[in-house]
């Protein structure tokens, strides 16, 4: 049964490391852009939207283009955040996938 105890200790160590990575990701800033940089979305490493910036000149465009560009910028930022999160978690888990974690 010594193997089980060792496995449990390793799991606890991994859990603490994952919690630390989650805290780091929460403070990470990732930007996504669209419309040639006229729209910038900022998210944290967990993919939570933190801000939107729009070039005032771009606001002269039609509403549909502006809405589409905002959505594209947010999607771009979220994709980058997910990739960064996955990369950081892989460092902790060694690439071992834990169902329901990601």
GROMACS .gro file of C-alpha atoms in nm:
model
  102
    1UNK     CA    1   0.000   0.000   0.000
    2UNK     CA    2   0.303   0.230   0.009
    3UNK     CA    3   0.250   0.292  -0.363
    4UNK     CA    4  -0.095   0.437  -0.296
    5UNK     CA    5   0.044   0.681  -0.039
    6UNK     CA    6   0.312   0.793  -0.279
    7UNK     CA    7   0.055   0.837  -0.555
    8UNK     CA    8  -0.166   1.042  -0.324
    9UNK     CA    9   0.126   1.271  -0.232
   10UNK     CA   10   0.205   1.321  -0.600
   11UNK     CA   11  -0.159   1.403  -0.672
   12UNK     CA   12  -0.165   1.660  -0.391
   13UNK     CA   13   0.156   1.816  -0.518
   14UNK     CA   14   0.013   1.836  -0.870
   15UNK     CA   15  -0.308   1.991  -0.738
   16UNK     CA   16  -0.113   2.267  -0.559
   17UNK     CA   17   0.092   2.332  -0.872
   18UNK     CA   18  -0.226   2.351  -1.081
   19UNK     CA   19  -0.380   2.597  -0.836
   20UNK     CA   20  -0.070   2.815  -0.864
   21UNK     CA   21  -0.090   2.806  -1.244
   22UNK     CA   22  -0.459   2.902  -1.230
   23UNK     CA   23  -0.372   3.201  -1.013
   24UNK     CA   24  -0.099   3.305  -1.259
   25UNK     CA   25  -0.337   3.268  -1.553
   26UNK     CA   26  -0.592   3.489  -1.380
   27UNK     CA   27  -0.335   3.771  -1.375
   28UNK     CA   28  -0.211   3.714  -1.730
   29UNK     CA   29  -0.319   3.964  -2.000
   30UNK     CA   30  -0.375   3.841  -2.354
   31UNK     CA   31  -0.489   4.053  -2.648
   32UNK     CA   32  -0.673   3.957  -2.962
   33UNK     CA   33  -0.725   4.191  -3.255
   34UNK     CA   34  -0.944   4.228  -3.561
   35UNK     CA   35  -1.004   4.472  -3.845
   36UNK     CA   36  -0.634   4.535  -3.889
   37UNK     CA   37  -0.591   4.628  -3.523
   38UNK     CA   38  -0.887   4.865  -3.511
   39UNK     CA   39  -1.048   4.644  -3.246
   40UNK     CA   40  -0.855   4.494  -2.955
   41UNK     CA   41  -1.002   4.259  -2.696
   42UNK     CA   42  -0.819   4.186  -2.372
   43UNK     CA   43  -0.877   3.867  -2.174
   44UNK     CA   44  -0.699   3.705  -1.882
   45UNK     CA   45  -0.533   3.365  -1.908
   46UNK     CA   46  -0.858   3.199  -1.810
   47UNK     CA   47  -1.039   3.358  -2.106
   48UNK     CA   48  -1.238   3.613  -1.905
   49UNK     CA   49  -1.299   3.930  -2.106
   50UNK     CA   50  -1.132   4.227  -1.938
   51UNK     CA   51  -1.162   4.503  -2.196
   52UNK     CA   52  -1.238   4.620  -2.549
   53UNK     CA   53  -1.067   4.904  -2.735
   54UNK     CA   54  -1.196   5.042  -3.063
   55UNK     CA   55  -1.019   5.293  -3.282
   56UNK     CA   56  -1.255   5.594  -3.302
   57UNK     CA   57  -1.208   5.606  -3.681
   58UNK     CA   58  -1.340   5.251  -3.705
   59UNK     CA   59  -1.667   5.363  -3.546
   60UNK     CA   60  -1.751   5.534  -3.874
   61UNK     CA   61  -1.800   5.188  -4.029
   62UNK     CA   62  -2.140   5.018  -4.044
   63UNK     CA   63  -2.269   4.860  -3.725
   64UNK     CA   64  -2.256   4.504  -3.862
   65UNK     CA   65  -1.884   4.538  -3.945
   66UNK     CA   66  -1.812   4.676  -3.600
   67UNK     CA   67  -2.005   4.397  -3.427
   68UNK     CA   68  -1.837   4.129  -3.638
   69UNK     CA   69  -1.494   4.275  -3.565
   70UNK     CA   70  -1.558   4.292  -3.191
   71UNK     CA   71  -1.665   3.929  -3.192
   72UNK     CA   72  -1.358   3.829  -3.398
   73UNK     CA   73  -1.122   4.013  -3.162
   74UNK     CA   74  -1.276   3.846  -2.857
   75UNK     CA   75  -1.261   3.503  -3.021
   76UNK     CA   76  -0.898   3.564  -3.117
   77UNK     CA   77  -0.806   3.656  -2.760
   78UNK     CA   78  -0.994   3.361  -2.610
   79UNK     CA   79  -0.824   3.115  -2.847
   80UNK     CA   80  -0.484   3.256  -2.748
   81UNK     CA   81  -0.577   3.235  -2.378
   82UNK     CA   82  -0.690   2.874  -2.412
   83UNK     CA   83  -0.366   2.780  -2.585
   84UNK     CA   84  -0.160   2.955  -2.316
   85UNK     CA   85  -0.362   2.787  -2.041
   86UNK     CA   86  -0.317   2.446  -2.201
   87UNK     CA   87   0.057   2.504  -2.237
   88UNK     CA   88   0.095   2.607  -1.873
   89UNK     CA   89  -0.114   2.314  -1.748
   90UNK     CA   90   0.090   2.072  -1.961
   91UNK     CA   91   0.400   2.191  -1.776
   92UNK     CA   92   0.238   2.080  -1.451
   93UNK     CA   93   0.076   1.760  -1.571
   94UNK     CA   94   0.346   1.656  -1.814
   95UNK     CA   95   0.085   1.644  -2.088
   96UNK     CA   96  -0.127   1.396  -1.896
   97UNK     CA   97  -0.489   1.479  -1.974
   98UNK     CA   98  -0.727   1.474  -1.681
   99UNK     CA   99  -1.092   1.447  -1.797
  100UNK     CA  100  -1.305   1.746  -1.702
  101UNK     CA  101  -1.005   1.961  -1.614
  102UNK     CA  102  -0.961   2.153  -1.939
   0.00000   0.00000   0.00000
